[in-house]
Short mmCIF file of C-alpha atoms in Angstrom, two decimals:
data_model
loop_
_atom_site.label_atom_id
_atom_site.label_comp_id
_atom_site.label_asym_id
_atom_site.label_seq_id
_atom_site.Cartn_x
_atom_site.Cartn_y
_atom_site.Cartn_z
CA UNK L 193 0.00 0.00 0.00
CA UNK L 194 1.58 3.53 -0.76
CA UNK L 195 1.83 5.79 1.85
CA UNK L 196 -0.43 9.29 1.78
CA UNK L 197 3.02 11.18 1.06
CA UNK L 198 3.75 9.42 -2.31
CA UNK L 199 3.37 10.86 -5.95
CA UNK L 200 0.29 9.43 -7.31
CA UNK L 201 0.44 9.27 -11.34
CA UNK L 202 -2.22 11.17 -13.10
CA UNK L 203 -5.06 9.34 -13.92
CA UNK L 204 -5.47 9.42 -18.36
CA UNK L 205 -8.24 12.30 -18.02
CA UNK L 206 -6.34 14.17 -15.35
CA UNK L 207 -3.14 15.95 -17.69
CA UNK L 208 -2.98 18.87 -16.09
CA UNK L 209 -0.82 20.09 -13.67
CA UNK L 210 -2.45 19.67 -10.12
CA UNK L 211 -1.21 23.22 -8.71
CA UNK L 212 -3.61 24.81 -11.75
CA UNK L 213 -6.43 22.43 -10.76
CA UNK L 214 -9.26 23.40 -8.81
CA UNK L 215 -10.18 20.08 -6.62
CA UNK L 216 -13.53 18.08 -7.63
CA UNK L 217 -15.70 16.98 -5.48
CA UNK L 218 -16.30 13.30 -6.45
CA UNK L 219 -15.77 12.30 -2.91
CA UNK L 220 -19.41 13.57 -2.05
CA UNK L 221 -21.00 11.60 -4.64
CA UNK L 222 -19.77 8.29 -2.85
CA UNK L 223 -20.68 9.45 0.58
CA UNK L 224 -24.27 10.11 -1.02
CA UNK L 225 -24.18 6.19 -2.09
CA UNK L 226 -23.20 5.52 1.23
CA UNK L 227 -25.87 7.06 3.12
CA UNK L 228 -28.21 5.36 0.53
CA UNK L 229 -26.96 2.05 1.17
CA UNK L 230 -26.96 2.70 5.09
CA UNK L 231 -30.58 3.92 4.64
CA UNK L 232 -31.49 0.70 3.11
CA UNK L 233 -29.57 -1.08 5.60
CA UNK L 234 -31.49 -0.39 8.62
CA UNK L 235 -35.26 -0.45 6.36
CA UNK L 236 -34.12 -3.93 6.07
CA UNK L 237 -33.93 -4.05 9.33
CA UNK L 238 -37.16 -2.40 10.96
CA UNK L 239 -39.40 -3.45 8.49
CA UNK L 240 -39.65 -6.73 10.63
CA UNK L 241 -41.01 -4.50 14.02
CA UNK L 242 -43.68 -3.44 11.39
CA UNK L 243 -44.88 -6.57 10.67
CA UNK L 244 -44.38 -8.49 13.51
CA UNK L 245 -48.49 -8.22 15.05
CA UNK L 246 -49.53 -9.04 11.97
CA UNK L 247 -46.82 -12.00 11.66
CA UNK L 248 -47.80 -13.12 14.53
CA UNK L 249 -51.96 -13.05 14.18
CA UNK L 250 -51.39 -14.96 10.80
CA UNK L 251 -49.11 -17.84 11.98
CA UNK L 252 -49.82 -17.77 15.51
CA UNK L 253 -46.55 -16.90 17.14
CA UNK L 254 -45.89 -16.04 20.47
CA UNK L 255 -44.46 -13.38 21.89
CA UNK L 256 -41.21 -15.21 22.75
CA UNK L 257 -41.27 -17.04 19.34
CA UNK L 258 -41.21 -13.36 18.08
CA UNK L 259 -37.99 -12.90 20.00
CA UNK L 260 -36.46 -15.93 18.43
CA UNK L 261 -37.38 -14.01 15.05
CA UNK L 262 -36.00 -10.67 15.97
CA UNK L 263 -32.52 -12.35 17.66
CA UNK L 264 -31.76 -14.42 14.47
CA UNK L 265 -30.48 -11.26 12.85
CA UNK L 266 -28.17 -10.18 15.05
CA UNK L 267 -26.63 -13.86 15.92
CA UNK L 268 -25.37 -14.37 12.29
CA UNK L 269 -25.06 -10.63 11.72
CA UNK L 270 -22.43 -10.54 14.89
CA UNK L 271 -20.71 -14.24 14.06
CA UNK L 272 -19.49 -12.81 10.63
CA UNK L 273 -17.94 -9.65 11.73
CA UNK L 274 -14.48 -10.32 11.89
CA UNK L 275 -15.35 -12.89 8.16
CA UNK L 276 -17.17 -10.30 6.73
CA UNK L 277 -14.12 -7.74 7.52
CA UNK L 278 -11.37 -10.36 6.27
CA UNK L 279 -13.05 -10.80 3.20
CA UNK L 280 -13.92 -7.14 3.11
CA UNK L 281 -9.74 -6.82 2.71
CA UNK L 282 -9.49 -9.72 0.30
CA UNK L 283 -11.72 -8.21 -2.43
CA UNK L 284 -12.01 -4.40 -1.87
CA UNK L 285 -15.47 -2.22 -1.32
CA UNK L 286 -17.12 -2.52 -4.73
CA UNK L 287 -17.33 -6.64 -4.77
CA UNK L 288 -18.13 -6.98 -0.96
CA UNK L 289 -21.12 -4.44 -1.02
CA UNK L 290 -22.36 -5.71 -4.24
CA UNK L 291 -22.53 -8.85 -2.85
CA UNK L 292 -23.75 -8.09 0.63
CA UNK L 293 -26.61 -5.80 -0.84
CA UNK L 294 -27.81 -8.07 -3.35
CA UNK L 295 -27.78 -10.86 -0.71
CA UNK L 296 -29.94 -9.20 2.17
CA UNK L 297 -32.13 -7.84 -0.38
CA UNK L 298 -33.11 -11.26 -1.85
CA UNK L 299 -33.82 -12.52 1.79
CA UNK L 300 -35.58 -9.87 2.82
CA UNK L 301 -38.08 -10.28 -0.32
CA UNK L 302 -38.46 -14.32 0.36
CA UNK L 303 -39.13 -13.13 3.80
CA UNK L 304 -42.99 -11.72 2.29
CA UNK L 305 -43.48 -15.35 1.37
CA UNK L 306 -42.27 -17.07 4.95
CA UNK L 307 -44.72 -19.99 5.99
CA UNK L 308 -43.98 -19.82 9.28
CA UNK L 309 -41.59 -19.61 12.16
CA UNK L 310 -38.53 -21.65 11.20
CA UNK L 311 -38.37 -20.01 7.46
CA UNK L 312 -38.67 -16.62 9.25
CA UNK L 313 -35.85 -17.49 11.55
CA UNK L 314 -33.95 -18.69 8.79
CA UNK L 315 -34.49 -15.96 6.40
CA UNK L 316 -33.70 -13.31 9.35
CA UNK L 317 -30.06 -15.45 10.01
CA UNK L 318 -29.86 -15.10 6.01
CA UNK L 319 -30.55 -11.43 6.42
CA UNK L 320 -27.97 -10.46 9.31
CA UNK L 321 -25.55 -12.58 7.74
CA UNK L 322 -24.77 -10.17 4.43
CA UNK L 323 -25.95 -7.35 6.12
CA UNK L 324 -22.14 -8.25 8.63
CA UNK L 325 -19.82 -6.25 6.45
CA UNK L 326 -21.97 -3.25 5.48
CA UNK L 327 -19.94 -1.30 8.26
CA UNK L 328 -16.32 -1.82 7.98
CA UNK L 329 -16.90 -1.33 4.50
CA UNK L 330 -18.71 2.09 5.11
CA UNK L 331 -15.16 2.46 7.00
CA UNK L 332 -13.01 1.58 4.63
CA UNK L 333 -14.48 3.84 1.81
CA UNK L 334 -14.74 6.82 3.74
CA UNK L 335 -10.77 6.15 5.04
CA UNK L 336 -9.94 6.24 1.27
CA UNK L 337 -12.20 8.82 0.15
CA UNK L 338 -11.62 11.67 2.80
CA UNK L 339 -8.99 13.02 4.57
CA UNK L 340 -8.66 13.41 8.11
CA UNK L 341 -10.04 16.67 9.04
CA UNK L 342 -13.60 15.89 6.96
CA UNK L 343 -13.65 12.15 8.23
CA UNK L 344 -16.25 12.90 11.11
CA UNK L 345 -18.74 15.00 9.35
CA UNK L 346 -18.73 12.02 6.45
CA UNK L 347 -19.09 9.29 9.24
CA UNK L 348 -21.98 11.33 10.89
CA UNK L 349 -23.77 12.34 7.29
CA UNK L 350 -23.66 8.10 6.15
CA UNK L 351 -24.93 7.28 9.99
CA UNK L 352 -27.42 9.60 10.10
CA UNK L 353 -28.71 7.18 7.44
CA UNK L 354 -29.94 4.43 10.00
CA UNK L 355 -31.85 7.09 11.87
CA UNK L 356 -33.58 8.29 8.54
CA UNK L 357 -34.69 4.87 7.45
CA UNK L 358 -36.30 4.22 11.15
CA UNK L 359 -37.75 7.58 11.31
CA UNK L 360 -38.61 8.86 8.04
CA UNK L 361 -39.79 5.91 6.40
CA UNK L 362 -41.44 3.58 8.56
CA UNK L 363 -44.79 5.37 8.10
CA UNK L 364 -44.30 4.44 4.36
CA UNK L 365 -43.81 0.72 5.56
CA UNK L 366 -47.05 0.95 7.85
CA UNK L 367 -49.14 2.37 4.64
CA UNK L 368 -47.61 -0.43 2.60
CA UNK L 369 -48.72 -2.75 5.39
CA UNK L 370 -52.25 -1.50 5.81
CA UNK L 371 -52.91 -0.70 1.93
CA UNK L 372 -51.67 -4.12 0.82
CA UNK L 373 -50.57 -6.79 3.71
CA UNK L 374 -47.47 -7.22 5.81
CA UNK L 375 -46.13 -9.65 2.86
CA UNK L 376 -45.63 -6.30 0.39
CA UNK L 377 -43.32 -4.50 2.93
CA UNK L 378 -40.79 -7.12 3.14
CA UNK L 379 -41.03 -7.20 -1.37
CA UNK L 380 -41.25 -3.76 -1.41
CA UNK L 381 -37.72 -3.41 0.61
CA UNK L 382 -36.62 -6.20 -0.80
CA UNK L 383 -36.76 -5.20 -4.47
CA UNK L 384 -35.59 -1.67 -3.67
CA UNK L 385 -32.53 -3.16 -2.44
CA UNK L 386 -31.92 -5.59 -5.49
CA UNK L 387 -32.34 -2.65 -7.51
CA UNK L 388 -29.62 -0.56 -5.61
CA UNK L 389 -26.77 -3.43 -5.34
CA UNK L 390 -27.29 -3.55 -9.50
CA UNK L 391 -26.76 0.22 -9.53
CA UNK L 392 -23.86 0.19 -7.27
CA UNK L 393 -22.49 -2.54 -9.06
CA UNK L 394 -22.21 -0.59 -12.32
CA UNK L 395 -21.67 3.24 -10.48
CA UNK L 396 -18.90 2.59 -7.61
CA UNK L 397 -15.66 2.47 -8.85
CA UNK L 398 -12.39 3.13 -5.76
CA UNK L 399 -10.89 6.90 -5.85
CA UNK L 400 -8.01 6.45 -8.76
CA UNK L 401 -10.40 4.60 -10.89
CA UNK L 402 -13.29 6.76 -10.47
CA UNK L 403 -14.64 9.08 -13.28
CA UNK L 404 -14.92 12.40 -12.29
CA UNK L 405 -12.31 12.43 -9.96
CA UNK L 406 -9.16 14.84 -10.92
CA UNK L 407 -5.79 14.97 -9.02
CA UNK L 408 -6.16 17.81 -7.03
CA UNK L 409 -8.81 15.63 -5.61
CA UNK L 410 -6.60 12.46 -5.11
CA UNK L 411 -3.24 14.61 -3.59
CA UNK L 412 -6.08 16.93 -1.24
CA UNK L 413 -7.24 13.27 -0.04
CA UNK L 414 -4.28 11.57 0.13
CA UNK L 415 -2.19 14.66 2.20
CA UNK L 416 -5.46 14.33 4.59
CA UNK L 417 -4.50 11.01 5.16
CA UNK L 418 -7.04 9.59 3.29
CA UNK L 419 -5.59 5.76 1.58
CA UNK L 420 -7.05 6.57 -2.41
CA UNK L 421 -5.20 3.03 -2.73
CA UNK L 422 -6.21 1.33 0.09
CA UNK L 423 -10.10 0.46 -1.38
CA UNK L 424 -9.14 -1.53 -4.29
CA UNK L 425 -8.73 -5.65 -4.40
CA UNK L 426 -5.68 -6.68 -2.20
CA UNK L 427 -3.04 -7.69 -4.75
CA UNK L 428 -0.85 -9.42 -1.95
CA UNK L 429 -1.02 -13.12 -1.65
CA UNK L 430 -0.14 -11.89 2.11
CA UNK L 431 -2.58 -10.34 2.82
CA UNK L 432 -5.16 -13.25 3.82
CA UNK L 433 -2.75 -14.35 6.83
CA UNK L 434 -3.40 -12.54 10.18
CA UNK L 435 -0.64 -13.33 12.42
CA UNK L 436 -0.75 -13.37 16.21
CA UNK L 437 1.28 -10.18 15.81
CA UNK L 438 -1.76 -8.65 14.35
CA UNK L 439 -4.19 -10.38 16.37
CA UNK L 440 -2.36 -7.89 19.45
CA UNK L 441 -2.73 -5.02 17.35
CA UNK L 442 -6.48 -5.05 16.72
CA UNK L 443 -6.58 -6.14 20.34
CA UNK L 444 -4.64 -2.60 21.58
CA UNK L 445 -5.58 -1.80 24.75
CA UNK L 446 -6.82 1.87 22.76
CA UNK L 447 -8.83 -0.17 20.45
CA UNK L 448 -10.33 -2.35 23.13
CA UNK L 449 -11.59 0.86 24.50
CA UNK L 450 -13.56 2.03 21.28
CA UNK L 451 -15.27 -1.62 21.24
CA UNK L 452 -16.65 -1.20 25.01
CA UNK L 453 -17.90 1.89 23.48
CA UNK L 454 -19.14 0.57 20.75
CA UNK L 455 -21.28 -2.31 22.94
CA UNK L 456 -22.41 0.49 24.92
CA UNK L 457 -23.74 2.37 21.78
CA UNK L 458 -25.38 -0.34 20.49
CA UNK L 459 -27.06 -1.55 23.38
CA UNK L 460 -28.99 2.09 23.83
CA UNK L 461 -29.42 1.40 20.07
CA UNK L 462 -31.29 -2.12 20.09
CA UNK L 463 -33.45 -0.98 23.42
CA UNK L 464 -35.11 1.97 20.62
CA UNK L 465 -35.34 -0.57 18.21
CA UNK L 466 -36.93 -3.87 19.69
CA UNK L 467 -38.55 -2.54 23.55
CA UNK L 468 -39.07 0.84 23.34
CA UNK L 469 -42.72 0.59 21.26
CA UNK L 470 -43.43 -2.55 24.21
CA UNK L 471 -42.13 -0.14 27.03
CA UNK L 472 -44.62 2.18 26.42
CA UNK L 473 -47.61 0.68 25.82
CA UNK L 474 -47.24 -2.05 28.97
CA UNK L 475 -44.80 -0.08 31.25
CA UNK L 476 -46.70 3.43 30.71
CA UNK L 477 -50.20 2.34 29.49
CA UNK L 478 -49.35 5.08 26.65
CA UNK L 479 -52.24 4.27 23.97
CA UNK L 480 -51.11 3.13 20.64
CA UNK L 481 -51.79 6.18 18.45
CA UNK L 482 -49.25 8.19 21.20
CA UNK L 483 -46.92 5.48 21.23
CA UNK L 484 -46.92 5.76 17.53
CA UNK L 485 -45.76 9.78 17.98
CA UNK L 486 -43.37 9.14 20.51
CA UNK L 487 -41.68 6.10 19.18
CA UNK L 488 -40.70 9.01 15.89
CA UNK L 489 -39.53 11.83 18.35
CA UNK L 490 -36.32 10.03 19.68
CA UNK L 491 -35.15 8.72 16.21
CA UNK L 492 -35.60 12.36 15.02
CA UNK L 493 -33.40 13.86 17.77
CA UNK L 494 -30.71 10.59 17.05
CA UNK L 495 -31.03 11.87 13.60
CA UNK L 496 -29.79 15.38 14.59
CA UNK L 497 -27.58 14.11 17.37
CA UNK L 498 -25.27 12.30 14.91
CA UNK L 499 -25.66 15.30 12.50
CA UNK L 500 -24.25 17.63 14.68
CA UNK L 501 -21.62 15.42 16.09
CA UNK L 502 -19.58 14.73 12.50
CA UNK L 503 -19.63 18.86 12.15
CA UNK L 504 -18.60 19.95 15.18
CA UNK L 505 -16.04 17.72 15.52
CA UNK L 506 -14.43 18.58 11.72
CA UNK L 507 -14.95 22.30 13.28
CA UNK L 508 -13.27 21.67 16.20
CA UNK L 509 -10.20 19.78 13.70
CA UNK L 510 -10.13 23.18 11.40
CA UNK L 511 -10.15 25.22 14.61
CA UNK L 512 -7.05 23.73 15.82
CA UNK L 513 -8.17 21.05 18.44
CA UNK L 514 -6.42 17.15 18.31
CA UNK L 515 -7.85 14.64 16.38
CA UNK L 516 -8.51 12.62 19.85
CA UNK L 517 -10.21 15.84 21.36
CA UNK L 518 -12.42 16.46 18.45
CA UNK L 519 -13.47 13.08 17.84
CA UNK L 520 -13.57 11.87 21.81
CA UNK L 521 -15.19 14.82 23.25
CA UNK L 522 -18.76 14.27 21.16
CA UNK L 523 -18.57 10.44 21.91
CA UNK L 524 -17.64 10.75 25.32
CA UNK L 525 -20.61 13.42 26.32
CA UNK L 526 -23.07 11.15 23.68
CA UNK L 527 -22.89 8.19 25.86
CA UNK L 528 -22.88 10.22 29.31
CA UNK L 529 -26.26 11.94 27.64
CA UNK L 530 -27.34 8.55 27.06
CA UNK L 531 -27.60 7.88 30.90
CA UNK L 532 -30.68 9.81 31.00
CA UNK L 533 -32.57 7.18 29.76
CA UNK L 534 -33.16 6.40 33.66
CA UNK L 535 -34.96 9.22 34.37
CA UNK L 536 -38.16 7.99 32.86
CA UNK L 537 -38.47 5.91 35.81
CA UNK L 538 -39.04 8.66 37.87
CA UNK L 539 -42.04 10.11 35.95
CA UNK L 540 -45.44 8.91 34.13
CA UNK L 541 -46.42 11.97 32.54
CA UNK L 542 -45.69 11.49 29.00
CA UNK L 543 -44.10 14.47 28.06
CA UNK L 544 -41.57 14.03 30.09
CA UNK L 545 -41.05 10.75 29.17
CA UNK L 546 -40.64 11.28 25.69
CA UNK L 547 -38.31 13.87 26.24
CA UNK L 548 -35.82 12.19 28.85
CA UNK L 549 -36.29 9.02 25.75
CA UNK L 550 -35.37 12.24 22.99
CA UNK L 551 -31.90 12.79 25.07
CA UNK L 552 -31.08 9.60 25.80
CA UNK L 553 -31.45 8.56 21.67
CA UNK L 554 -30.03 12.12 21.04
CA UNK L 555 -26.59 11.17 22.80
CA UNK L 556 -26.63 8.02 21.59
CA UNK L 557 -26.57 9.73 17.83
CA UNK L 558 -23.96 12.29 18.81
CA UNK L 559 -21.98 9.29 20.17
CA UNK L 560 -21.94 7.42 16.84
CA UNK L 561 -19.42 8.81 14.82
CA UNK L 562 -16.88 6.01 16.71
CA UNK L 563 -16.37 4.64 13.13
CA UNK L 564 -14.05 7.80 12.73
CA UNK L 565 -11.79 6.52 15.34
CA UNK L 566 -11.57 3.22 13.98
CA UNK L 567 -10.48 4.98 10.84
CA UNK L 568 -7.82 7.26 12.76
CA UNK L 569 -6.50 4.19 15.16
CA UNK L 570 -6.60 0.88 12.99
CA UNK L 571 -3.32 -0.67 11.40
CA UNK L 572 -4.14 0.37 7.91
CA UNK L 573 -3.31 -2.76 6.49
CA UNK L 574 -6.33 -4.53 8.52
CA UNK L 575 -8.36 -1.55 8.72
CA UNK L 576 -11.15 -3.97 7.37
CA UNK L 577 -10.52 -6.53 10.15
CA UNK L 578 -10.34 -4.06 12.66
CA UNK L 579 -13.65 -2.72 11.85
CA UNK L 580 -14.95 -6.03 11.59
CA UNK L 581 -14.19 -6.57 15.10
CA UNK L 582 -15.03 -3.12 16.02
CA UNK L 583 -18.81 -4.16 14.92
CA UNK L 584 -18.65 -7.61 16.27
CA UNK L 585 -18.86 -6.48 19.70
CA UNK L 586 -21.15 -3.59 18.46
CA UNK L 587 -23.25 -6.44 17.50
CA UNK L 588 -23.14 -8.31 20.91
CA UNK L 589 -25.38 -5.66 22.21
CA UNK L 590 -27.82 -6.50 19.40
CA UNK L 591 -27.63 -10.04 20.93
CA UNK L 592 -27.82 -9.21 24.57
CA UNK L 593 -30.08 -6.08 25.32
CA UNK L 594 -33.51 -8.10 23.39
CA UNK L 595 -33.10 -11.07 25.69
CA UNK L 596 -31.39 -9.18 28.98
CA UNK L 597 -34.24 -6.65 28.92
CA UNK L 598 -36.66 -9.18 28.28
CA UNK L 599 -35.85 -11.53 31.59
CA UNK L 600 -35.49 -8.51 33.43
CA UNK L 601 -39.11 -7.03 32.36
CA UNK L 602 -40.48 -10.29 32.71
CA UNK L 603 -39.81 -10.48 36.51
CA UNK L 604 -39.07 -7.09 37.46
CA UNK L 605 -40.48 -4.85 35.01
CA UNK L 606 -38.83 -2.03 32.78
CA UNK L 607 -37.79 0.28 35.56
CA UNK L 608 -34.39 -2.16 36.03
CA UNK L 609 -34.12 -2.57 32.23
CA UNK L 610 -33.41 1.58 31.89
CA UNK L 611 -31.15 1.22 34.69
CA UNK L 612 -29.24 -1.61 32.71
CA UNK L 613 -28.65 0.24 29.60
CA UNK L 614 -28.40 3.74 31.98
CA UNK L 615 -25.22 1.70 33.71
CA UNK L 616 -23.76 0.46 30.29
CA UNK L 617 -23.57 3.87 28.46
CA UNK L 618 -21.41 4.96 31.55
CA UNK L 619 -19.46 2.44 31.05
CA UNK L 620 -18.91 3.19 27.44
CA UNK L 621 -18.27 6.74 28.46
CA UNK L 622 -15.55 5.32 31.10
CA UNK L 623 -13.59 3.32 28.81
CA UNK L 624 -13.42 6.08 26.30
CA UNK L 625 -11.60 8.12 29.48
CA UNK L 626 -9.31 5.91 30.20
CA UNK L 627 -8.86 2.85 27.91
CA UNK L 628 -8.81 5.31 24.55
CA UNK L 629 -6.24 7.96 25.62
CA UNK L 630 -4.28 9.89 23.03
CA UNK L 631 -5.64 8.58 19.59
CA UNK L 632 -2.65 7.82 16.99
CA UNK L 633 -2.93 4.32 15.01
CA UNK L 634 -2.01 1.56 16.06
CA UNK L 635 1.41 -0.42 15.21
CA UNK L 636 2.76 2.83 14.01
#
């Protein structure tokens, strides 16, 4: 892999001399795809929280069944992390998301003709399994595409994308549902997405083959830091064999830090997206039409949260802050926001409620632009295994907080299921503190 201080050679449509060149901006168009794909991504994802009462009145399925359903996702989805990253390496952006869209999106479209439980289960696994590398390969093309100082606002823009999808176009799903039947929303999203891996097959090309793209653009990435080589195939036979040496790398003590964090953003993440529509209607007695409202408020605030979190910390960069400061300081104050969470415990009125839920999912969005970090500390050469592992224990919390909260609600009610995910987002906060310290990558 070159290093961001070598001579790149002028691409055939790129002649003239880069000091007379005014820089494109072909960087933005990828970050668009991005936040496309991501938007898809997480569609994929809820569309199964919209169907799920009428899933269950058709084929008779439980309520804990239903939790079988919802936990198949993230079981495959967290087992091929660190595969999904490896492979990520192996092959380069274009191939893996091609692959991985155009696989989730077939199994989410067989999922409007499930027969049952098992082929829901299994479709779900099918679903969470190429849906593993989307991530570290969102990582991986914005470490190539943009240099350092613009990383976190491009992070922030494509993650904002999850928060869009839940709160923007569920509604669409639930007219879908209600015009047609619950079998059309999983088609719908399903057909959408087959559509999109076809156009990103043919679009997405890596920085120096990209149309468009001149080389002021390349040298203004590249002198950011930014690895315009580093998306492409690996052309090393090397490169599939992770020694033990690099095992201890992704393992750094700094990088173990961003993972706790990353466990502690998810979990705040997977309480909004599986219990917090239950919470409210059984723990509050909110009525369904206001449960409807206040289940959109918090996703709206995560959407500004994680907004507002990429920009200010690229301002804070420009204005003359560290990396570590500008990057650690939103994160840090995200997850310690996201404590608040326990504070609905301590009121029924449902203002208040929804707007104790708004901070907590707020924090949790201004938190989220961790996959900068991952881009500023990871060895470069296993950037895509580091971020595979980085969202492996992301995913754990997808695992954990659907069946933790459950047990706990079951016996105790919701009150100690805030606290749990109240004491987790301190911890995440914590280990940023003191596990992260002064960000500078890894094995350098």
């Amino acid at each position: 892999m070159q290093s961001s201080q070598t001579a790149t050679p002028s691409s055939p449509q790129n002649t003239a001399p880069t000091a007379l060149q005014k820089p494109t901006r072909r960087r933005y168009l990828t970050l668009v795809m991005i936040f496309i794909t991501v938007v898809i991504c997480y569609v994929d994802r809820a569309n199964l929280a919209v169907a799920s009462a009428h899933i269950q009145k058709e084929f008779g399925i439980s309520r804990a069944q239903m939790g079988y359903i919802f936990s198949a996702f993230a079981w495959t989805y967290t087992a091929c992390q660190i595969p999904g990253g490896w492979f990520l390496d192996r092959v380069g952006s274009k191939l893996t998301y091609f692959i991985a869209v155009m696989g989730w999106s077939v199994a989410t479209l067989f999922q409007g003709f499930a027969g049952g439980l098992a082929s829901l289960v299994g479709l779900r696994a099918i679903t969470g399994l190429f849906e593993a590398p989307a991530f570290p390969t969102n990582n991986r093309m914005v470490t190539s595409w943009f240099p350092e100082q613009e990383r976190a606002s491009a992070v922030g823009f494509y993650t904002s994308g999850q928060f869009v999808g839940l709160a923007f176009l569920t509604p669409l799903l639930i007219w879908i549902q209600e015009s047609l039947s619950w079998h059309w929303v999983f088609i719908a999203t399903g057909a959408v997405g087959i559509i999109w891996a076809l156009v990103w097959h043919f679009v997405y090309q890596p920085p120096r083959k990209s149309r468009g793209i001149n080389q002021a653009e390349l040298d203004h990435i590249a002198a950011g830091g930014g690895m315009i080589d580093g998306d492409a195939p690996s052309t090393q036979k090397s490169r599939g064999k992770v020694t033990a040496a690099d095992w201890k790398l992704i393992f750094n003590r700094k990088l173990v830090g961003v993972y706790v964090g990353q466990f502690a953003i998810a979990s705040t993440l997977w309480f909004f997206l599986t219990w917090f529509p239950s919470y409210l209607t059984q723990e509050k007695h909110v009525s369904a039409l206001t449960a409807g409202f206040m289940t959109t408020v918090p996703f709206l605030a995560a959407f500004v949260g994680v907004l507002l979190s990429g920009f200010a910390a690229d301002r804070m960069v420009r204005a003359g802050k560290s990396i570590g400061f500008a990057r650690k300081l939103p994160i840090i104050s995200g997850l310690l926001l996201s404590t608040c969470i326990i504070g609905a415990n301590y009121t029924e009125d449902p203002v208040w409620i929804m707007t104790l839920m708004a901070i907590a999912f707020f924090g949790n969005g201004f938190a989220s632009i961790t996959w900068s970090l991952v881009s500023s500390l990871a060895p470069l050469r296993l950037i895509g295994l580091t971020g595979g592992v980085f969202n492996f224990v992301g995913g754990l919390g997808g695992i954990t907080v659907p069946l933790v909260i459950g047990y706990i609600a079951q016996d105790y009610g919701f009150a100690p299921a805030l606290a749990y995910i109240s004491v987790v987002a301190l911890i995440g906060a914590l280990s940023y503190i003191f596990l992260v310290g002064e960000v500078r990558r890894v094995g350098e």
